[in-house]
PDB file of C-alpha atoms and ligand atoms in Angstrom:
ATOM      1  CA  UNK A 120       6.397 -28.141  28.769  1.00 51.00           C
ATOM      2  CA  UNK A 121       7.183 -28.545  25.299  1.00 48.00           C
ATOM      3  CA  UNK A 122      10.500 -29.983  23.992  1.00 48.00           C
ATOM      4  CA  UNK A 123      11.849 -26.910  22.902  1.00 43.00           C
ATOM      5  CA  UNK A 124      14.847 -26.993  21.097  1.00 50.00           C
ATOM      6  CA  UNK A 125      15.751 -23.331  21.020  1.00 55.00           C
ATOM      7  CA  UNK A 126      14.134 -20.142  22.493  1.00 87.00           C
ATOM      8  CA  UNK A 127      14.221 -17.875  19.483  1.00 95.00           C
ATOM      9  CA  UNK A 128      12.152 -14.441  20.184  1.00 96.00           C
ATOM     10  CA  UNK A 129      11.458 -12.216  17.498  1.00 97.00           C
ATOM     11  CA  UNK A 130      11.030  -8.166  19.107  1.00 97.00           C
ATOM     12  CA  UNK A 131      12.474  -7.044  16.194  1.00 97.00           C
ATOM     13  CA  UNK A 132      13.358  -7.485  12.995  1.00 98.00           C
ATOM     14  CA  UNK A 133      16.254  -6.231  13.813  1.00 95.00           C
ATOM     15  CA  UNK A 134      16.647  -9.890  16.256  1.00 92.00           C
ATOM     16  CA  UNK A 135      16.531 -11.698  12.629  1.00 97.00           C
ATOM     17  CA  UNK A 136      19.516 -12.787  10.590  1.00 97.00           C
ATOM     18  CA  UNK A 137      18.868 -12.597   7.091  1.00 97.00           C
ATOM     19  CA  UNK A 138      18.451 -15.973   6.054  1.00 97.00           C
ATOM     20  CA  UNK A 139      15.537 -16.397   9.615  1.00 97.00           C
ATOM     21  CA  UNK A 140      14.043 -12.919   8.034  1.00 98.00           C
ATOM     22  CA  UNK A 141      13.663 -14.902   4.256  1.00 98.00           C
ATOM     23  CA  UNK A 142      12.808 -18.143   5.614  1.00 97.00           C
ATOM     24  CA  UNK A 143      10.054 -16.911   7.473  1.00 98.00           C
ATOM     25  CA  UNK A 144       8.562 -14.699   4.668  1.00 98.00           C
ATOM     26  CA  UNK A 145       8.502 -17.971   2.502  1.00 97.00           C
ATOM     27  CA  UNK A 146       7.087 -20.634   4.597  1.00 97.00           C
ATOM     28  CA  UNK A 147       4.185 -17.944   5.570  1.00 97.00           C
ATOM     29  CA  UNK A 148       3.487 -17.764   2.043  1.00 97.00           C
ATOM     30  CA  UNK A 149       4.215 -22.403   1.892  1.00 96.00           C
ATOM     31  CA  UNK A 150       1.463 -21.866   4.421  1.00 96.00           C
ATOM     32  CA  UNK A 151      -0.429 -19.457   2.560  1.00 96.00           C
ATOM     33  CA  UNK A 152      -0.367 -22.000  -0.907  1.00 95.00           C
ATOM     34  CA  UNK A 153      -2.351 -24.600   1.628  1.00 91.00           C
ATOM     35  CA  UNK A 154       1.077 -26.488   1.569  1.00 76.00           C
ATOM     36  CA  UNK A 155       3.481 -28.397   3.562  1.00 70.00           C
ATOM     37  CA  UNK A 156       1.397 -28.401   6.834  1.00 71.00           C
ATOM     38  CA  UNK A 157       3.514 -30.919   9.319  1.00 77.00           C
ATOM     39  CA  UNK A 158       0.796 -32.495  11.809  1.00 82.00           C
ATOM     40  CA  UNK A 159       0.542 -30.758  14.857  1.00 90.00           C
ATOM     41  CA  UNK A 160       3.675 -29.859  15.272  1.00 92.00           C
ATOM     42  CA  UNK A 161       2.973 -27.815  18.416  1.00 95.00           C
ATOM     43  CA  UNK A 162       0.864 -30.696  20.161  1.00 94.00           C
ATOM     44  CA  UNK A 163       3.325 -30.406  23.109  1.00 94.00           C
ATOM     45  CA  UNK A 164       3.637 -26.798  23.900  1.00 97.00           C
ATOM     46  CA  UNK A 165       1.614 -24.251  25.632  1.00 98.00           C
ATOM     47  CA  UNK A 166       1.153 -20.781  23.875  1.00 98.00           C
ATOM     48  CA  UNK A 167       0.704 -17.681  25.887  1.00 98.00           C
ATOM     49  CA  UNK A 168      -1.322 -14.870  24.074  1.00 98.00           C
ATOM     50  CA  UNK A 169      -0.900 -11.661  26.109  1.00 97.00           C
ATOM     51  CA  UNK A 170      -3.090  -8.650  24.382  1.00 97.00           C
ATOM     52  CA  UNK A 171      -2.818  -4.820  26.531  1.00 94.00           C
ATOM     53  CA  UNK A 172      -4.480  -2.984  23.108  1.00 93.00           C
ATOM     54  CA  UNK A 173      -7.118  -3.669  21.000  1.00 95.00           C
ATOM     55  CA  UNK A 174      -6.535  -6.512  18.163  1.00 97.00           C
ATOM     56  CA  UNK A 175      -8.912  -7.911  16.012  1.00 98.00           C
ATOM     57  CA  UNK A 176      -6.060  -9.726  13.558  1.00 98.00           C
ATOM     58  CA  UNK A 177      -3.063 -10.088  15.057  1.00 98.00           C
ATOM     59  CA  UNK A 178      -4.339 -11.578  18.211  1.00 98.00           C
ATOM     60  CA  UNK A 179      -6.614 -13.965  15.635  1.00 98.00           C
ATOM     61  CA  UNK A 180      -4.008 -15.264  13.743  1.00 98.00           C
ATOM     62  CA  UNK A 181      -1.561 -16.279  16.408  1.00 98.00           C
ATOM     63  CA  UNK A 182      -4.267 -17.882  18.869  1.00 98.00           C
ATOM     64  CA  UNK A 183      -5.720 -19.819  15.463  1.00 98.00           C
ATOM     65  CA  UNK A 184      -2.650 -20.582  14.328  1.00 98.00           C
ATOM     66  CA  UNK A 185      -1.605 -21.592  17.540  1.00 98.00           C
ATOM     67  CA  UNK A 186      -4.576 -23.888  17.484  1.00 97.00           C
ATOM     68  CA  UNK A 187      -3.865 -25.135  14.363  1.00 96.00           C
ATOM     69  CA  UNK A 188      -0.741 -26.081  14.580  1.00 96.00           C
ATOM     70  CA  UNK A 189      -1.586 -28.041  17.850  1.00 97.00           C
ATOM     71  CA  UNK A 190      -0.699 -25.626  20.726  1.00 97.00           C
ATOM     72  CA  UNK A 191      -2.564 -25.480  23.975  1.00 98.00           C
ATOM     73  CA  UNK A 192      -3.627 -21.724  24.376  1.00 98.00           C
ATOM     74  CA  UNK A 193      -3.892 -19.043  27.408  1.00 98.00           C
ATOM     75  CA  UNK A 194      -5.744 -15.655  26.742  1.00 98.00           C
ATOM     76  CA  UNK A 195      -4.581 -13.161  29.188  1.00 97.00           C
ATOM     77  CA  UNK A 196      -6.619  -9.812  28.377  1.00 95.00           C
ATOM     78  CA  UNK A 197      -5.222  -5.832  29.717  1.00 94.00           C
ATOM     79  CA  UNK A 198      -6.852  -6.441  33.105  1.00 93.00           C
ATOM     80  CA  UNK A 199      -5.132 -10.101  33.704  1.00 96.00           C
ATOM     81  CA  UNK A 200      -2.317 -10.075  35.127  1.00 95.00           C
ATOM     82  CA  UNK A 201      -0.895  -9.228  38.794  1.00 96.00           C
ATOM     83  CA  UNK A 202       1.481  -6.422  37.572  1.00 92.00           C
ATOM     84  CA  UNK A 203      -1.355  -4.452  37.198  1.00 92.00           C
ATOM     85  CA  UNK A 204      -1.000  -4.948  41.275  1.00 95.00           C
ATOM     86  CA  UNK A 205       2.150  -4.259  41.299  1.00 96.00           C
ATOM     87  CA  UNK A 206       3.908  -7.377  40.998  1.00 97.00           C
ATOM     88  CA  UNK A 207       7.013  -6.563  38.387  1.00 95.00           C
ATOM     89  CA  UNK A 208       7.793  -7.685  34.952  1.00 93.00           C
ATOM     90  CA  UNK A 209      10.955  -9.473  36.258  1.00 95.00           C
ATOM     91  CA  UNK A 210       8.712 -11.554  38.452  1.00 96.00           C
ATOM     92  CA  UNK A 211       6.147 -12.152  36.140  1.00 96.00           C
ATOM     93  CA  UNK A 212       8.965 -12.966  33.145  1.00 95.00           C
ATOM     94  CA  UNK A 213       9.954 -15.714  35.663  1.00 96.00           C
ATOM     95  CA  UNK A 214       6.838 -16.987  36.594  1.00 97.00           C
ATOM     96  CA  UNK A 215       5.483 -17.459  32.624  1.00 97.00           C
ATOM     97  CA  UNK A 216       8.429 -18.697  31.298  1.00 96.00           C
ATOM     98  CA  UNK A 217       8.465 -22.048  33.559  1.00 95.00           C
ATOM     99  CA  UNK A 218       5.222 -22.466  31.835  1.00 97.00           C
ATOM    100  CA  UNK A 219       4.805 -21.290  28.384  1.00 97.00           C
ATOM    101  CA  UNK A 220       6.410 -22.144  26.211  1.00 97.00           C
ATOM    102  CA  UNK A 221       5.911 -19.108  23.828  1.00 98.00           C
ATOM    103  CA  UNK A 222       4.873 -15.646  25.013  1.00 98.00           C
ATOM    104  CA  UNK A 223       3.125 -13.792  21.481  1.00 98.00           C
ATOM    105  CA  UNK A 224       2.535 -10.072  23.004  1.00 98.00           C
ATOM    106  CA  UNK A 225       0.716  -6.837  22.273  1.00 97.00           C
ATOM    107  CA  UNK A 226       2.168  -4.371  24.772  1.00 88.00           C
ATOM    108  CA  UNK A 227       0.772  -0.663  25.705  1.00 73.00           C
ATOM    109  CA  UNK A 228       4.894   0.910  25.721  1.00 75.00           C
ATOM    110  CA  UNK A 229       8.296   0.056  24.473  1.00 81.00           C
ATOM    111  CA  UNK A 230       9.524  -3.118  23.736  1.00 90.00           C
ATOM    112  CA  UNK A 231      11.525  -2.766  27.203  1.00 92.00           C
ATOM    113  CA  UNK A 232       9.133  -5.156  28.910  1.00 91.00           C
ATOM    114  CA  UNK A 233       9.138  -7.968  26.109  1.00 95.00           C
ATOM    115  CA  UNK A 234      13.177  -7.576  26.434  1.00 95.00           C
ATOM    116  CA  UNK A 235      12.589  -8.724  29.696  1.00 95.00           C
ATOM    117  CA  UNK A 236      10.314 -12.043  29.377  1.00 95.00           C
ATOM    118  CA  UNK A 237      12.823 -12.227  26.609  1.00 94.00           C
ATOM    119  CA  UNK A 238      16.167 -12.046  29.378  1.00 93.00           C
ATOM    120  CA  UNK A 239      15.110 -15.428  30.707  1.00 87.00           C
ATOM    121  CA  UNK A 240      15.506 -17.899  27.911  1.00 78.00           C
ATOM    122  CA  UNK A 241      13.407 -20.064  28.788  1.00 90.00           C
ATOM    123  CA  UNK A 242      10.078 -19.219  26.581  1.00 96.00           C
ATOM    124  CA  UNK A 243      10.473 -17.358  23.056  1.00 97.00           C
ATOM    125  CA  UNK A 244       8.277 -13.909  22.821  1.00 97.00           C
ATOM    126  CA  UNK A 245       6.706 -12.713  20.347  1.00 98.00           C
ATOM    127  CA  UNK A 246       6.225  -8.796  20.198  1.00 98.00           C
ATOM    128  CA  UNK A 247       2.686  -8.721  18.736  1.00 98.00           C
ATOM    129  CA  UNK A 248       3.559  -4.786  17.987  1.00 96.00           C
ATOM    130  CA  UNK A 249       4.561  -1.989  20.144  1.00 94.00           C
ATOM    131  CA  UNK A 250       5.204   1.349  20.514  1.00 91.00           C
ATOM    132  CA  UNK A 251       7.619   1.353  18.075  1.00 93.00           C
ATOM    133  CA  UNK A 252       7.831  -2.066  16.121  1.00 96.00           C
ATOM    134  CA  UNK A 253       5.036  -4.116  14.582  1.00 97.00           C
ATOM    135  CA  UNK A 254       7.524  -6.865  13.193  1.00 98.00           C
ATOM    136  CA  UNK A 255       4.845  -9.397  12.417  1.00 98.00           C
ATOM    137  CA  UNK A 256       2.929  -7.442  10.246  1.00 98.00           C
ATOM    138  CA  UNK A 257       6.155  -6.952   8.321  1.00 98.00           C
ATOM    139  CA  UNK A 258       6.199 -10.638   7.675  1.00 98.00           C
ATOM    140  CA  UNK A 259       2.641 -10.273   6.079  1.00 98.00           C
ATOM    141  CA  UNK A 260       3.274  -7.600   3.749  1.00 98.00           C
ATOM    142  CA  UNK A 261       5.901  -9.712   2.698  1.00 98.00           C
ATOM    143  CA  UNK A 262       4.105 -12.818   2.854  1.00 98.00           C
ATOM    144  CA  UNK A 263       1.984 -10.829   0.457  1.00 98.00           C
ATOM    145  CA  UNK A 264       4.554  -9.312  -1.660  1.00 98.00           C
ATOM    146  CA  UNK A 265       6.153 -12.471  -2.235  1.00 98.00           C
ATOM    147  CA  UNK A 266       2.567 -14.053  -2.734  1.00 98.00           C
ATOM    148  CA  UNK A 267       1.575 -11.586  -5.704  1.00 98.00           C
ATOM    149  CA  UNK A 268       4.664 -10.726  -7.195  1.00 98.00           C
ATOM    150  CA  UNK A 269       6.675 -14.083  -6.815  1.00 98.00           C
ATOM    151  CA  UNK A 270       9.284 -12.354  -5.422  1.00 98.00           C
ATOM    152  CA  UNK A 271      10.659  -9.448  -2.640  1.00 98.00           C
ATOM    153  CA  UNK A 272      14.090  -8.648  -4.981  1.00 98.00           C
ATOM    154  CA  UNK A 273      13.433  -5.358  -6.732  1.00 98.00           C
ATOM    155  CA  UNK A 274       9.926  -4.810  -5.564  1.00 98.00           C
ATOM    156  CA  UNK A 275       9.639  -0.445  -5.575  1.00 98.00           C
ATOM    157  CA  UNK A 276       7.441   0.652  -2.563  1.00 99.00           C
ATOM    158  CA  UNK A 277       5.466   3.926  -2.036  1.00 98.00           C
ATOM    159  CA  UNK A 278       4.809   4.083   1.879  1.00 98.00           C
ATOM    160  CA  UNK A 279       1.891   6.841   2.120  1.00 98.00           C
ATOM    161  CA  UNK A 280       0.581   7.976   5.830  1.00 97.00           C
ATOM    162  CA  UNK A 281       2.487   8.237   8.969  1.00 96.00           C
ATOM    163  CA  UNK A 282       5.452   6.701  10.643  1.00 97.00           C
ATOM    164  CA  UNK A 283       4.316   4.509  12.688  1.00 96.00           C
ATOM    165  CA  UNK A 284       5.188   0.706  14.084  1.00 96.00           C
ATOM    166  CA  UNK A 285       4.169  -0.759  11.817  1.00 97.00           C
ATOM    167  CA  UNK A 286       6.224   1.946   8.722  1.00 98.00           C
ATOM    168  CA  UNK A 287       9.722   0.924  11.492  1.00 98.00           C
ATOM    169  CA  UNK A 288       9.248  -2.711  10.834  1.00 98.00           C
ATOM    170  CA  UNK A 289       8.199  -2.467   6.899  1.00 98.00           C
ATOM    171  CA  UNK A 290      11.234  -0.417   6.193  1.00 98.00           C
ATOM    172  CA  UNK A 291      13.469  -2.771   8.576  1.00 98.00           C
ATOM    173  CA  UNK A 292      12.705  -5.946   6.779  1.00 98.00           C
ATOM    174  CA  UNK A 293      12.655  -4.717   2.994  1.00 98.00           C
ATOM    175  CA  UNK A 294      15.491  -3.184   3.243  1.00 98.00           C
ATOM    176  CA  UNK A 295      16.912  -6.628   3.927  1.00 98.00           C
ATOM    177  CA  UNK A 296      16.182  -7.487  -0.187  1.00 98.00           C
ATOM    178  CA  UNK A 297      18.488  -7.220  -2.590  1.00 98.00           C
ATOM    179  CA  UNK A 298      17.679  -4.337  -4.532  1.00 98.00           C
ATOM    180  CA  UNK A 299      14.319  -3.013  -3.670  1.00 98.00           C
ATOM    181  CA  UNK A 300      13.175   0.780  -3.116  1.00 98.00           C
ATOM    182  CA  UNK A 301      11.228   2.370  -0.095  1.00 98.00           C
ATOM    183  CA  UNK A 302      10.076   5.568  -1.086  1.00 98.00           C
ATOM    184  CA  UNK A 303       8.554   7.403   2.406  1.00 98.00           C
ATOM    185  CA  UNK A 304       6.027  10.023   1.748  1.00 98.00           C
ATOM    186  CA  UNK A 305       4.855  11.002   5.580  1.00 98.00           C
ATOM    187  CA  UNK A 306       3.256  14.352   7.022  1.00 97.00           C
ATOM    188  CA  UNK A 307       6.041  16.962   8.466  1.00 96.00           C
ATOM    189  CA  UNK A 308       6.031  15.609  12.491  1.00 95.00           C
ATOM    190  CA  UNK A 309       4.856  12.376  11.148  1.00 96.00           C
ATOM    191  CA  UNK A 310       8.270  10.762   9.870  1.00 97.00           C
ATOM    192  CA  UNK A 311       9.547   7.772  10.634  1.00 97.00           C
ATOM    193  CA  UNK A 312      12.291   7.594  13.636  1.00 96.00           C
ATOM    194  CA  UNK A 313      15.330   8.408  12.528  1.00 97.00           C
ATOM    195  CA  UNK A 314      16.352   5.569  14.003  1.00 96.00           C
ATOM    196  CA  UNK A 315      14.561   3.244  11.975  1.00 98.00           C
ATOM    197  CA  UNK A 316      15.088   5.702   8.169  1.00 98.00           C
ATOM    198  CA  UNK A 317      19.250   5.286   9.139  1.00 98.00           C
ATOM    199  CA  UNK A 318      19.519   1.902   9.838  1.00 98.00           C
ATOM    200  CA  UNK A 319      16.489   0.998   6.912  1.00 98.00           C
ATOM    201  CA  UNK A 320      18.867   3.432   4.617  1.00 98.00           C
ATOM    202  CA  UNK A 321      21.956   1.394   5.449  1.00 98.00           C
ATOM    203  CA  UNK A 322      20.975  -2.255   4.339  1.00 98.00           C
ATOM    204  CA  UNK A 323      19.197  -0.900   1.588  1.00 98.00           C
ATOM    205  CA  UNK A 324      22.557   0.883   0.736  1.00 98.00           C
ATOM    206  CA  UNK A 325      24.889  -2.711   1.387  1.00 98.00           C
ATOM    207  CA  UNK A 326      22.137  -4.357  -0.897  1.00 98.00           C
ATOM    208  CA  UNK A 327      21.794  -2.480  -4.215  1.00 98.00           C
ATOM    209  CA  UNK A 328      18.135  -0.708  -2.539  1.00 98.00           C
ATOM    210  CA  UNK A 329      17.297   2.430  -1.660  1.00 98.00           C
ATOM    211  CA  UNK A 330      15.724   3.897   0.998  1.00 98.00           C
ATOM    212  CA  UNK A 331      14.115   7.623   0.887  1.00 98.00           C
ATOM    213  CA  UNK A 332      12.087  10.024   3.011  1.00 98.00           C
ATOM    214  CA  UNK A 333       9.802  13.269   2.661  1.00 98.00           C
ATOM    215  CA  UNK A 334       7.268  15.074   3.471  1.00 98.00           C
ATOM    216  CA  UNK A 335       5.476  16.216   0.439  1.00 97.00           C
ATOM    217  CA  UNK A 336       3.147  14.080  -2.131  1.00 97.00           C
ATOM    218  CA  UNK A 337       5.274  15.576  -5.437  1.00 96.00           C
ATOM    219  CA  UNK A 338       7.853  13.858  -7.704  1.00 95.00           C
ATOM    220  CA  UNK A 339       6.089  10.693  -6.978  1.00 97.00           C
ATOM    221  CA  UNK A 340       8.290   7.807  -7.721  1.00 98.00           C
ATOM    222  CA  UNK A 341       6.892   4.906 -10.343  1.00 98.00           C
ATOM    223  CA  UNK A 342       6.444   1.847  -7.893  1.00 98.00           C
ATOM    224  CA  UNK A 343       5.445  -1.842  -7.721  1.00 98.00           C
ATOM    225  CA  UNK A 344       3.358  -1.332  -4.500  1.00 99.00           C
ATOM    226  CA  UNK A 345       1.428   1.915  -2.765  1.00 98.00           C
ATOM    227  CA  UNK A 346       1.034   0.677   0.934  1.00 98.00           C
ATOM    228  CA  UNK A 347      -0.792   3.340   3.904  1.00 98.00           C
ATOM    229  CA  UNK A 348      -1.866   2.564   6.669  1.00 97.00           C
ATOM    230  CA  UNK A 349      -4.791   4.597   9.636  1.00 94.00           C
ATOM    231  CA  UNK A 350      -3.879   7.402  10.534  1.00 93.00           C
ATOM    232  CA  UNK A 351      -4.265   7.202  14.289  1.00 83.00           C
ATOM    233  CA  UNK A 352      -2.173   4.200  15.335  1.00 74.00           C
ATOM    234  CA  UNK A 353      -3.787   1.877  17.546  1.00 71.00           C
ATOM    235  CA  UNK A 354      -3.710   3.051  21.139  1.00 72.00           C
ATOM    236  CA  UNK A 355      -2.340   6.691  20.001  1.00 77.00           C
ATOM    237  CA  UNK A 356      -2.971   9.987  19.971  1.00 84.00           C
ATOM    238  CA  UNK A 357      -1.856  13.155  18.344  1.00 89.00           C
ATOM    239  CA  UNK A 358      -1.134  16.138  20.464  1.00 87.00           C
ATOM    240  CA  UNK A 359      -2.235  18.505  17.670  1.00 88.00           C
ATOM    241  CA  UNK A 360      -5.686  19.420  17.094  1.00 89.00           C
ATOM    242  CA  UNK A 361      -5.099  20.145  13.539  1.00 92.00           C
ATOM    243  CA  UNK A 362      -3.147  16.760  12.633  1.00 94.00           C
ATOM    244  CA  UNK A 363      -5.825  16.155   9.601  1.00 93.00           C
ATOM    245  CA  UNK A 364      -5.286  18.837   7.826  1.00 95.00           C
ATOM    246  CA  UNK A 365      -1.341  18.215   8.011  1.00 95.00           C
ATOM    247  CA  UNK A 366      -2.626  14.458   6.776  1.00 97.00           C
ATOM    248  CA  UNK A 367      -5.005  15.434   4.132  1.00 97.00           C
ATOM    249  CA  UNK A 368      -2.997  15.631   1.169  1.00 97.00           C
ATOM    250  CA  UNK A 369      -1.746  11.659   1.917  1.00 98.00           C
ATOM    251  CA  UNK A 370      -5.104   9.687   1.627  1.00 98.00           C
ATOM    252  CA  UNK A 371      -4.362   7.130  -0.769  1.00 98.00           C
ATOM    253  CA  UNK A 372      -7.163   7.969  -3.442  1.00 98.00           C
ATOM    254  CA  UNK A 373      -7.556   6.926  -7.677  1.00 98.00           C
ATOM    255  CA  UNK A 374      -5.529  10.212  -8.063  1.00 98.00           C
ATOM    256  CA  UNK A 375      -2.641   8.875  -5.984  1.00 98.00           C
ATOM    257  CA  UNK A 376      -3.084   5.182  -7.520  1.00 98.00           C
ATOM    258  CA  UNK A 377      -3.183   6.166 -11.175  1.00 98.00           C
ATOM    259  CA  UNK A 378       0.644   7.757 -10.535  1.00 98.00           C
ATOM    260  CA  UNK A 379       1.597   3.743 -10.655  1.00 98.00           C
ATOM    261  CA  UNK A 380      -0.886   1.992 -13.057  1.00 98.00           C
ATOM    262  CA  UNK A 381       0.709  -1.028 -12.414  1.00 98.00           C
ATOM    263  CA  UNK A 382       0.852  -0.881  -8.971  1.00 98.00           C
ATOM    264  CA  UNK A 383      -1.037  -2.896  -5.801  1.00 98.00           C
ATOM    265  CA  UNK A 384      -2.148  -1.478  -2.737  1.00 98.00           C
ATOM    266  CA  UNK A 385      -1.663  -2.515   0.724  1.00 98.00           C
ATOM    267  CA  UNK A 386      -2.933  -1.836   4.203  1.00 98.00           C
ATOM    268  CA  UNK A 387      -2.376  -3.194   7.043  1.00 98.00           C
ATOM    269  CA  UNK A 388      -6.029  -2.599   8.773  1.00 98.00           C
ATOM    270  CA  UNK A 389      -8.421  -1.440  10.776  1.00 97.00           C
ATOM    271  CA  UNK A 390      -8.968   1.191   7.667  1.00 97.00           C
ATOM    272  CA  UNK A 391     -10.827   3.827   7.745  1.00 96.00           C
ATOM    273  CA  UNK A 392     -12.755   4.509   4.531  1.00 98.00           C
ATOM    274  CA  UNK A 393     -13.129   8.390   3.612  1.00 96.00           C
ATOM    275  CA  UNK A 394      -9.754   9.009   5.971  1.00 96.00           C
ATOM    276  CA  UNK A 395      -6.752   7.439   4.536  1.00 97.00           C
ATOM    277  CA  UNK A 396      -8.258   5.718   2.243  1.00 98.00           C
ATOM    278  CA  UNK A 397     -10.495   5.759  -0.215  1.00 98.00           C
ATOM    279  CA  UNK A 398     -13.235   3.276  -0.486  1.00 98.00           C
ATOM    280  CA  UNK A 399     -13.183   2.872  -3.576  1.00 98.00           C
ATOM    281  CA  UNK A 400      -8.943   1.944  -3.985  1.00 98.00           C
ATOM    282  CA  UNK A 401      -9.628   0.016  -0.550  1.00 98.00           C
ATOM    283  CA  UNK A 402     -12.333  -1.763  -2.106  1.00 98.00           C
ATOM    284  CA  UNK A 403     -10.694  -2.198  -5.747  1.00 98.00           C
ATOM    285  CA  UNK A 404      -9.198  -4.833  -8.074  1.00 98.00           C
ATOM    286  CA  UNK A 405      -5.450  -3.622  -7.204  1.00 98.00           C
ATOM    287  CA  UNK A 406      -6.044  -4.052  -3.157  1.00 98.00           C
ATOM    288  CA  UNK A 407      -4.539  -7.180  -1.738  1.00 98.00           C
ATOM    289  CA  UNK A 408      -5.239  -5.661   1.806  1.00 98.00           C
ATOM    290  CA  UNK A 409      -7.698  -8.509   3.124  1.00 98.00           C
ATOM    291  CA  UNK A 410      -4.764 -11.201   1.149  1.00 98.00           C
ATOM    292  CA  UNK A 411      -2.884  -9.479   3.500  1.00 98.00           C
ATOM    293  CA  UNK A 412      -4.720  -9.904   6.528  1.00 98.00           C
ATOM    294  CA  UNK A 413      -5.788 -13.423   6.171  1.00 98.00           C
ATOM    295  CA  UNK A 414      -1.714 -13.637   5.551  1.00 98.00           C
ATOM    296  CA  UNK A 415      -1.456 -12.966   8.865  1.00 98.00           C
ATOM    297  CA  UNK A 416      -2.858 -15.897  10.221  1.00 98.00           C
ATOM    298  CA  UNK A 417      -0.376 -17.395   8.079  1.00 98.00           C
ATOM    299  CA  UNK A 418       2.931 -15.872   9.043  1.00 98.00           C
ATOM    300  CA  UNK A 419       2.122 -16.142  12.106  1.00 98.00           C
ATOM    301  CA  UNK A 420       2.227 -20.011  11.821  1.00 97.00           C
ATOM    302  CA  UNK A 421       5.383 -19.871  10.720  1.00 97.00           C
ATOM    303  CA  UNK A 422       6.572 -17.681  13.497  1.00 98.00           C
ATOM    304  CA  UNK A 423       5.452 -20.107  15.749  1.00 98.00           C
ATOM    305  CA  UNK A 424       6.801 -23.133  14.152  1.00 96.00           C
ATOM    306  CA  UNK A 425      10.231 -20.934  14.228  1.00 96.00           C
ATOM    307  CA  UNK A 426      10.529 -20.473  17.965  1.00 96.00           C
ATOM    308  CA  UNK A 427       9.584 -24.134  18.479  1.00 93.00           C
ATOM    309  CA  UNK A 428      12.524 -24.421  16.447  1.00 89.00           C
ATOM    310  CA  UNK A 429      10.548 -26.136  13.878  1.00 78.00           C
ATOM    311  CA  UNK A 430      11.489 -25.459   9.882  1.00 71.00           C
ATOM    312  CA  UNK A 431      12.477 -21.570   8.973  1.00 58.00           C
TER     313      UNK A 431
HETATM  314  N1   CP B 694      -3.076  -5.044  11.174  1.00 80.76           N
HETATM  315  C1   CP B 694      -3.539  -5.405  12.821  1.00 80.76           C
HETATM  316  O1   CP B 694      -2.558  -5.425  13.434  1.00 80.76           O
HETATM  317  O2   CP B 694      -4.274  -5.546  13.045  1.00 80.76           O
HETATM  318  P1   CP B 694      -5.102  -5.878  14.507  1.00 80.76           P
HETATM  319  O3   CP B 694      -4.527  -4.629  15.162  1.00 80.76           O
HETATM  320  O4   CP B 694      -6.369  -6.116  14.033  1.00 80.76           O
HETATM  321  O5   CP B 694      -3.654  -6.740  15.407  1.00 80.76           O
END
C-alpha cells in the first residue's frame, strides 16, 4: 500500500468544504494549462476503477489520469466482482480497502454502496456517477468555466433539459461560488430533485447568488453559459412513452443561443445531435463541449492527487 496521508472521499459535492472545491477546480485548470506537473506522485499507489455502467470519458479520464500520475490501475467491469454472486458490499469493501488506495466507481444505483466502501476509511472512494449525482462532471464543468472566463464568481448559467445527476452536481457546485446564478429550465416531471434544488438555493443565497427552476422556455434570462445534457441519462429509462413531446421545447438550438448572444455552450456528452442539441450548436464556434470532455482528464488528476493527500 502507498504512503497515504489522508483518506479523502468524493461521493457528493456536499462532501467538499468550499476551499477544497475551489482548490480542485483550480488544480484541474492548472493541469489543463499544462503546468504544475509533479513527478509521478501516485507511483506508490494502486487505483481501482469499477464501472457498472457504460462510460467513455469518466472511465478513461480516471484510468489515464492515474497512469499518468504514476499509479498502477486495476479495472473492474460490471460482471467482475463476487458481489454478482452474492458477496456483500461490506465484505467487498473490507477486502478492496486492504489492497487499493483509491476506488473510482460508477454504480448502478444510489450512493449508499459508495458510502459503505468509504466507511472503512482505508481507501479513498470517488463517485464516478451515481443515480443522483455526478460530482466529477461538475468539477470538469467548473474547470472549463474557469479556463474560459478566468473566474467562476458571478457567472450566470442557463441549464436546459432533464434535472439529472449532472444537473444536481452542477447545482451544488456552482452555488458554492459567490454571486452565481443558475436558471434551470426542465420539462414538467423531469426537474431537479427538491433536495438538490433546496440545497443549491440555500448555498447560493448565502453567497449572494440565485438558483431557480422553471418548467417552460419563456422569459429566458441573459446568461454567460448555456448548458444541456442528453435526454436519456446513462442507465435510465423513462416510464412515459411520450416523453419526447415534453422534452422537445427544451432543445438547444440556434434560436436558444440567440437569446444570449455572448454565451458559450456546454454539454457533458455523450450527445445526440438532432435530439437535445443541434449539430450547429454542438459543433459551432461557441461550443466548449469537447474542451469540457478533455477537462474530465485534467480534473480526474486533480481528484486523484487530492484523494492521496497531494495538492488541493
Ligand atoms: N459525461 C460523462 O460522464 O461521460 P461518460 O458517461 O462517457 O463517462
